[in-house]
Short mmCIF file of C-alpha atoms in Angstrom, two decimals:
data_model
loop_
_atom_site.label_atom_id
_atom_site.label_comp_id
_atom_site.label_asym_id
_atom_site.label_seq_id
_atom_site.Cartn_x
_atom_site.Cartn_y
_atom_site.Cartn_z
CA UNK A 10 -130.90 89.25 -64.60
CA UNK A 11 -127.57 89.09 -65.36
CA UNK A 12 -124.68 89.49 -62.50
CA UNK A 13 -121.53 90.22 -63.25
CA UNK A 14 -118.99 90.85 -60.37
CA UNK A 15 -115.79 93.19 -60.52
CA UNK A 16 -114.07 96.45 -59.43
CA UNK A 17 -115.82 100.07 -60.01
CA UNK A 18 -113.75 101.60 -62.91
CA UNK A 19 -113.64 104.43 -61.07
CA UNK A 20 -111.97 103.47 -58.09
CA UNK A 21 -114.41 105.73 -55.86
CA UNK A 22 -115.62 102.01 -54.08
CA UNK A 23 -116.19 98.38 -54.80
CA UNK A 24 -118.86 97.41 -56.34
CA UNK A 25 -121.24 94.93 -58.09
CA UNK A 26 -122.66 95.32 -61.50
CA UNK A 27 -125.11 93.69 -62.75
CA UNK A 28 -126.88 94.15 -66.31
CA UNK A 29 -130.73 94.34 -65.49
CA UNK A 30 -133.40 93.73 -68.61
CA UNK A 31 -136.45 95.99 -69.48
CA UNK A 32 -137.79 94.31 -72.48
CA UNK A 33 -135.09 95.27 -75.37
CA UNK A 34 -133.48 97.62 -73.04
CA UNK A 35 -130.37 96.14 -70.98
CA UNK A 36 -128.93 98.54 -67.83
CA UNK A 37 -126.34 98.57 -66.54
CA UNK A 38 -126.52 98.85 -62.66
CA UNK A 39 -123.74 98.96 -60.16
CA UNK A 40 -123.77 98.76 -56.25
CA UNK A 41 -122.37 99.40 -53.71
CA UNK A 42 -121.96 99.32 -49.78
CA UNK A 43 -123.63 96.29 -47.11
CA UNK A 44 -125.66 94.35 -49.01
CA UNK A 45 -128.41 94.48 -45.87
CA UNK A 46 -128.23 98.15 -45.97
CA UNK A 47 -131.40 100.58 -46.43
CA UNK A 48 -131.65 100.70 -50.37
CA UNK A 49 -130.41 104.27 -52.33
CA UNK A 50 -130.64 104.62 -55.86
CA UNK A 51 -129.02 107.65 -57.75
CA UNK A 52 -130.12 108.38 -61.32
CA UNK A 53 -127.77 110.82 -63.37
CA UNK A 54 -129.12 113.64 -66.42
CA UNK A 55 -127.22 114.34 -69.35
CA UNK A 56 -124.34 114.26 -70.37
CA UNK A 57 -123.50 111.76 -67.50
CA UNK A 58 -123.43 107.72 -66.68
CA UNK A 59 -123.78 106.77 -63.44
CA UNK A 60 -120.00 108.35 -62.78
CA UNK A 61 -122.15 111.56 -62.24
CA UNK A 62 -122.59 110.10 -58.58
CA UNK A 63 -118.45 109.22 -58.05
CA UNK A 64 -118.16 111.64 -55.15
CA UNK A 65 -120.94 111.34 -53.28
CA UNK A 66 -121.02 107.12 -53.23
CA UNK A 67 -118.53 106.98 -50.88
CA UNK A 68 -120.08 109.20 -48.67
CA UNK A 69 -123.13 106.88 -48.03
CA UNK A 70 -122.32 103.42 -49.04
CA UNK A 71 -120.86 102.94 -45.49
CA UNK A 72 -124.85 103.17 -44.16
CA UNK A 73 -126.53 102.03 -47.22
CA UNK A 74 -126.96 100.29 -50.22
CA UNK A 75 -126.06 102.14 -52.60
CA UNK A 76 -127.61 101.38 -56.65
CA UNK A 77 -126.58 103.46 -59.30
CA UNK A 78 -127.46 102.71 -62.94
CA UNK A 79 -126.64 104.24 -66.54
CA UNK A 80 -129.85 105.55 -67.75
CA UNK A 81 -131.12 104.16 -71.44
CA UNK A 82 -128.96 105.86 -73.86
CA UNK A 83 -125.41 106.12 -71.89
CA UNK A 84 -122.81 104.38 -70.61
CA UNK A 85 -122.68 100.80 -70.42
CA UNK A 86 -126.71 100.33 -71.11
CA UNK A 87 -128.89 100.20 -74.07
CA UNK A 88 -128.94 103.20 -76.91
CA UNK A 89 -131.86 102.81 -79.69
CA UNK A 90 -132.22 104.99 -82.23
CA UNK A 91 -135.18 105.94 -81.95
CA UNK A 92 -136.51 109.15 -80.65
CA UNK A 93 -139.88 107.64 -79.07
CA UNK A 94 -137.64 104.49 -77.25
CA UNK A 95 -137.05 107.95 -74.92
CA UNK A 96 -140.25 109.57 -74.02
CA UNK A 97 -140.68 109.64 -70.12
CA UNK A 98 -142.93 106.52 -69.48
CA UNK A 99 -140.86 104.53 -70.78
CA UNK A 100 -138.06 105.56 -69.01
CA UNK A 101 -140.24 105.31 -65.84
CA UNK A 102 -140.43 101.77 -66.74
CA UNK A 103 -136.55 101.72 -66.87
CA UNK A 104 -136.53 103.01 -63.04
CA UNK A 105 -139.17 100.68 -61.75
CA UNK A 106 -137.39 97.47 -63.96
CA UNK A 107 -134.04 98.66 -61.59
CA UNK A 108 -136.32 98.52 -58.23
CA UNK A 109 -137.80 95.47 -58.81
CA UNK A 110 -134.32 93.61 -59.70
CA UNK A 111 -132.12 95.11 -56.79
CA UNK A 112 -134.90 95.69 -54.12
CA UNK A 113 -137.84 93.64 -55.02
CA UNK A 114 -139.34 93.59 -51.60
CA UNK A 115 -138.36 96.54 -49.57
CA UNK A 116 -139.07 100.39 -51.21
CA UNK A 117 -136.42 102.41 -52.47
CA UNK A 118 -134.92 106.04 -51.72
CA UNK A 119 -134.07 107.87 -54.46
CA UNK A 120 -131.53 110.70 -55.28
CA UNK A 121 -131.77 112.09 -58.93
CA UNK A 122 -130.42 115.06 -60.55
CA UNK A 123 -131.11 116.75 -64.22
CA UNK A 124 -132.90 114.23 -66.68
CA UNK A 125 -132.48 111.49 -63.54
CA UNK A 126 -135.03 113.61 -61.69
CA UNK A 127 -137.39 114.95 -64.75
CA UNK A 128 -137.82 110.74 -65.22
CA UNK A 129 -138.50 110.15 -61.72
CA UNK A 130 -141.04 112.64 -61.25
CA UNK A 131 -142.46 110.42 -64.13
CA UNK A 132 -142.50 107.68 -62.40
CA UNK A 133 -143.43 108.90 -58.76
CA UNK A 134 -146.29 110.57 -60.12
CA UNK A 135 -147.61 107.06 -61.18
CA UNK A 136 -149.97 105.25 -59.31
CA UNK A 137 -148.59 103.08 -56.86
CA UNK A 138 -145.15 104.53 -56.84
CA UNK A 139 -145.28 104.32 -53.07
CA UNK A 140 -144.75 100.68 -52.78
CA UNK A 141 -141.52 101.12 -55.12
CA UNK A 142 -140.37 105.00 -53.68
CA UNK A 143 -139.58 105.69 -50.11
CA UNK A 144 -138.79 109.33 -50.68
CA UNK A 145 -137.70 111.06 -53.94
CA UNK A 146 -134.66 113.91 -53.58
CA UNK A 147 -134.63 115.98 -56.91
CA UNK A 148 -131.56 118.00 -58.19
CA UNK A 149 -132.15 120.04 -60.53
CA UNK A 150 -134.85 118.53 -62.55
CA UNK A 151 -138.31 119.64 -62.36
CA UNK A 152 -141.35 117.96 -62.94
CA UNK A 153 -141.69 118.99 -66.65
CA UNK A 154 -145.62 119.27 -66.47
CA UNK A 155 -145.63 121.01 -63.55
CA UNK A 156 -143.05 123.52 -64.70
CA UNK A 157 -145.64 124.16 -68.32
CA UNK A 158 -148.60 124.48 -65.63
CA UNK A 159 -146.21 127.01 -63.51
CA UNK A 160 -145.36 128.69 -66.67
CA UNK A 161 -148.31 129.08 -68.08
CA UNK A 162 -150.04 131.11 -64.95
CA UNK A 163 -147.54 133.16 -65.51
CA UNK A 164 -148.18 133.89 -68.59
CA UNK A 165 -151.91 134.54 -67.73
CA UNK A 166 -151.43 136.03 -64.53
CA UNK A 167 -150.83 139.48 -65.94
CA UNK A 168 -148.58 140.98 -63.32
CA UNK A 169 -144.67 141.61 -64.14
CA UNK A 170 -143.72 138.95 -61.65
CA UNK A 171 -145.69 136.18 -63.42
CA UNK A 172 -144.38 137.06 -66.93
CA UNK A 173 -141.13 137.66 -66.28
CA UNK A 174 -140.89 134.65 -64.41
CA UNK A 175 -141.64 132.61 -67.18
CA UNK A 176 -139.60 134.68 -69.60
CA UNK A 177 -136.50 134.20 -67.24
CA UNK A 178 -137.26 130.33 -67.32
CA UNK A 179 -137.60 130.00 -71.05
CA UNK A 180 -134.07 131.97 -71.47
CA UNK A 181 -132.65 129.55 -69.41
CA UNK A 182 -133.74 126.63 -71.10
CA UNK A 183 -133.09 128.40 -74.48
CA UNK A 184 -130.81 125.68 -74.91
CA UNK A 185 -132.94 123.29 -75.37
CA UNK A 186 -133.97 124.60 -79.10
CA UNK A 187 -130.70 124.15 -80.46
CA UNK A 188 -130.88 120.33 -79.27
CA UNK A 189 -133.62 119.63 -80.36
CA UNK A 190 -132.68 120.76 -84.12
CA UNK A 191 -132.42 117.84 -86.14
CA UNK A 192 -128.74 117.74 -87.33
CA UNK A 193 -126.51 120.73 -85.94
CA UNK A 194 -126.28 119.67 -82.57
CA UNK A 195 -125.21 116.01 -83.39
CA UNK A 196 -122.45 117.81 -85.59
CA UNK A 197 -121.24 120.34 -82.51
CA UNK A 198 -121.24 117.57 -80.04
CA UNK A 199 -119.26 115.51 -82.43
CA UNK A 200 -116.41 117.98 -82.50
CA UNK A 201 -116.15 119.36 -78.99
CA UNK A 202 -117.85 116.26 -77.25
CA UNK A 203 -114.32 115.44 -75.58
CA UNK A 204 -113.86 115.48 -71.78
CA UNK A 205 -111.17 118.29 -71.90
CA UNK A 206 -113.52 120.87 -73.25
CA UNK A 207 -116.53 119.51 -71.21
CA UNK A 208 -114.41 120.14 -67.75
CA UNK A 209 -113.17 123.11 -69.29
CA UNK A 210 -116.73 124.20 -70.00
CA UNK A 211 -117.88 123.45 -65.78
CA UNK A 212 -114.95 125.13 -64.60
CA UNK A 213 -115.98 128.39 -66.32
CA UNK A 214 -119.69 128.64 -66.07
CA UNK A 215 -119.53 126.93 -62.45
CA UNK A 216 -116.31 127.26 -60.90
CA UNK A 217 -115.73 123.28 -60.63
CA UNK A 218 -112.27 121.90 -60.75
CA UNK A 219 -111.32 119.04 -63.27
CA UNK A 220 -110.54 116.82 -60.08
CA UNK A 221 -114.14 117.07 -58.69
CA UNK A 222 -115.57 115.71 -62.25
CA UNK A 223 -115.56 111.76 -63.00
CA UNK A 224 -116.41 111.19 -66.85
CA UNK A 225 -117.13 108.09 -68.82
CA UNK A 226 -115.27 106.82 -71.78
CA UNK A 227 -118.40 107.05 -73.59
CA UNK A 228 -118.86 110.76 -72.98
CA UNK A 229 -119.07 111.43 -76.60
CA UNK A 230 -121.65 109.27 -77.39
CA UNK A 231 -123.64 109.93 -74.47
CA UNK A 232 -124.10 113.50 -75.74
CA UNK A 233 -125.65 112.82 -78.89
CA UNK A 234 -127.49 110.13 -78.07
CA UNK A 235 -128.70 112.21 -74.87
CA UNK A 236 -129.89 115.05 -76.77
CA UNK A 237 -132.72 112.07 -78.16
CA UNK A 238 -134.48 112.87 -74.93
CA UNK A 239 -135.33 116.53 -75.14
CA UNK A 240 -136.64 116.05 -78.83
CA UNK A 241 -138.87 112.96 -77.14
CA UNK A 242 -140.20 114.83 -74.17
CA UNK A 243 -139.94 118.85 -74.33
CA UNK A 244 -142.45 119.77 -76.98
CA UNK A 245 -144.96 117.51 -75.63
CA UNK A 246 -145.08 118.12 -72.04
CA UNK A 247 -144.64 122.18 -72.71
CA UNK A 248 -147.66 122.29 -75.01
CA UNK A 249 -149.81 119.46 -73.10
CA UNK A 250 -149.13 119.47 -69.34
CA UNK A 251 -151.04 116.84 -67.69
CA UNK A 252 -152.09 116.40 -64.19
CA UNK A 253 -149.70 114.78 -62.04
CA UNK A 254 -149.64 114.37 -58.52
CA UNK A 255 -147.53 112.06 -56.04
CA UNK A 256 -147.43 110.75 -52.28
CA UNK A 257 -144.24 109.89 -52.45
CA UNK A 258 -142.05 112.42 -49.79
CA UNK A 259 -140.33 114.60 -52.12
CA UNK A 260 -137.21 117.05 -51.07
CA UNK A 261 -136.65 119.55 -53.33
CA UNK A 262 -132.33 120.46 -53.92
CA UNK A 263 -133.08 123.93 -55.51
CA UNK A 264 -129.72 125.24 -56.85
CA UNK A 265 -129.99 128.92 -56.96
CA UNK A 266 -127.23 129.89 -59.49
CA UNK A 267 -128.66 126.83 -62.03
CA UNK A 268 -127.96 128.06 -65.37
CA UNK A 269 -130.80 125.30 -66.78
CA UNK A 270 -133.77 125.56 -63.68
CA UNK A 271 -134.97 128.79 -62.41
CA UNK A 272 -135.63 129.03 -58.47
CA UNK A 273 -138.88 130.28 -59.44
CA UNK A 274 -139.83 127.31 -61.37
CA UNK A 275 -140.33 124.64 -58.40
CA UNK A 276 -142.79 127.48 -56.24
CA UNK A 277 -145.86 125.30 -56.79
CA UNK A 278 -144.61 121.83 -56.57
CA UNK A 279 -146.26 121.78 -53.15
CA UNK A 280 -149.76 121.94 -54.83
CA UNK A 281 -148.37 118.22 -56.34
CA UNK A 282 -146.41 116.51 -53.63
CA UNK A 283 -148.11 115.77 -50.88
CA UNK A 284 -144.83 116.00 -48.40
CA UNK A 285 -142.28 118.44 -49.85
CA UNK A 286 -139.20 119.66 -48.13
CA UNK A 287 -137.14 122.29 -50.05
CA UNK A 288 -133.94 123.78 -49.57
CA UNK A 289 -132.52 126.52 -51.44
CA UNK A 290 -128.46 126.51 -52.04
CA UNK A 291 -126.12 128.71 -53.48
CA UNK A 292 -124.81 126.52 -55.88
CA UNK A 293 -124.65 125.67 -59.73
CA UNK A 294 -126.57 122.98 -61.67
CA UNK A 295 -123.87 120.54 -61.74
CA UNK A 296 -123.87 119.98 -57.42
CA UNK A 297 -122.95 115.94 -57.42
CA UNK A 298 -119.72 117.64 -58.71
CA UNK A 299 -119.01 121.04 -56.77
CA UNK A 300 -120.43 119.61 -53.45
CA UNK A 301 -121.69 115.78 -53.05
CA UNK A 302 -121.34 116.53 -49.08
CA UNK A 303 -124.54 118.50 -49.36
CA UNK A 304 -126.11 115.85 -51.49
CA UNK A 305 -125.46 113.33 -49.05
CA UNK A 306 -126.08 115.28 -46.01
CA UNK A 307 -129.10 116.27 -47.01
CA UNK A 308 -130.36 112.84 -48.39
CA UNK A 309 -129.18 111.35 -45.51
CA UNK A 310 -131.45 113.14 -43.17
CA UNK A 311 -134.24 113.22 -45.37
CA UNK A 312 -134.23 109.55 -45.35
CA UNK A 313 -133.73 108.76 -41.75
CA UNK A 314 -136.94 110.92 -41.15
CA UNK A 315 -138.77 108.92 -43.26
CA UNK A 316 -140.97 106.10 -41.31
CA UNK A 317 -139.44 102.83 -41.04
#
């Protein structure tokens, strides 16, 4: 591992970064807060880096210690080109690679939102993930075989409930088709990928202000190469769910205006989990940005009633 010492670019705390190696891959992972203090790790979804998390850092690095890390394919870390380098286990590996560098002895907490959470439900739901997870707070990011399983009762279930649940879920995530297409959405993202129309895009479908949104240089970029892991992952886990369970603690951030998740969609994550905690808020998908106060209030408690 590589350490490199310095100032956060954002100015939201000081930090230390340090470049952690998965094989090829190289992350880039920046802390914060006492370095004695109960470990936290926040992993970001698309289109973010680890800036995702600007606004609610400073609201727990003066307890703990604080990790946050640019998933493969953004930021500051590694970007290959191909597809496969971004199905979920190895992204899992990504995760654990982080744990073992910045907390090799002691179990982490982690807060995840969007493609952050859909890749730690990967790698909670692995055996073992106990002795690297303390607890596991998901933001809007489902378990993506649990959500086919979900979806599919619905389907079979016969009643209007069932089937319109699933029919409201796969309208939300009609999105997904056009990025998984093979060319169009690289073009799109290469002509409105800019961070005025991307703020200008939050503040009309979720009310957020420019000033609550913290973007990376690299936001173009991030985009396209982002859209590499619905093309690696949706197909597959849609059409063959597998079994996957966890011990892990799990609480359960269900945003009830998400334009991406429906509520509906996380109703039988408690036949998976084997301590769940859910909380159901009126808020949009993007909530590290419209209300990191509830993120951290929320994680905050859900940690200290953890064992110690």
């Amino acid at each position: 591992m590589t350490r490199v010492t310095g100032n956060h670019p954002s100015g939201a705390a000081s930090s230390r970064t340090h470049l952690v190696r998965n094989g090829d891959i190289s992350l880039a992972v920046y802390e914060f807060g006492p370095q004695d203090g109960i470990p936290v790790v926040l992993v970001h979804g698309w289109p973010d880096t680890h800036h995702l998390w600007d606004g609610v850092v400073p609201l727990l690095a003066d307890t703990y210690r604080v990790i946050s890390y640019d998933t493969r394919g953004y930021g500051q870390s590694s970007a290959p080109t191909q597809v496969s380098a971004y199905e979920l286990n190895r992204l899992a590996t990504d995760f654990f690679a982080v744990v073992e560098a910045v907390s090799p002895t002691e179990p982490v907490h982690v807060v995840a939102h969007d493609w952050g959470s859909v890749q730690i439900w990967e790698a909670v739901c692995e055996p073992g993930a106990d002795q690297y997870v303390a607890s596991f707070t998901s933001i809007s990011g489902p378990n993506l075989d649990h959500l086919a399983t979900w979806m599919r009762r619905g389907v079979r279930s016969g009643t209007v409930r069932g089937i319109g649940g699933t029919l409201s879920q796969c309208l939300s995530s009609a999105y997904t088709t056009f990025f998984m297409l093979p060319v169009l959405p690289y073009l799109f993202f290469r002509l409105v990928g800019t961070e005025k129309i991307w703020k200008l895009f939050l503040r009309l479908v979720e009310g957020t202000s420019a000033e609550q949104i913290s973007l990376a240089p690299t936001l173009k970029q991030d985009m396209i190469s982002g859209l590499r892991f619905y093309r690696a992952n949706i197909i597959a886990r849609m059409f063959g769910p597998r079994e996957r369970r966890t011990t892990v603690p799990v609480q359960l951030l269900v945003n009830t205006r998400d334009i991406a998740v429906r509520p509906a969609g996380y109703d039988d994550t408690a036949k998976w989990v084997d301590q769940l905690v859910r909380h159901d808020l009126s808020r949009g998908h993007w909530l590290p940005y419209s209300d990191p106060a509830a993120i951290a209030g929320y994680a905050d408690a859900f940690i200290q009633a953890q064992p110690k």
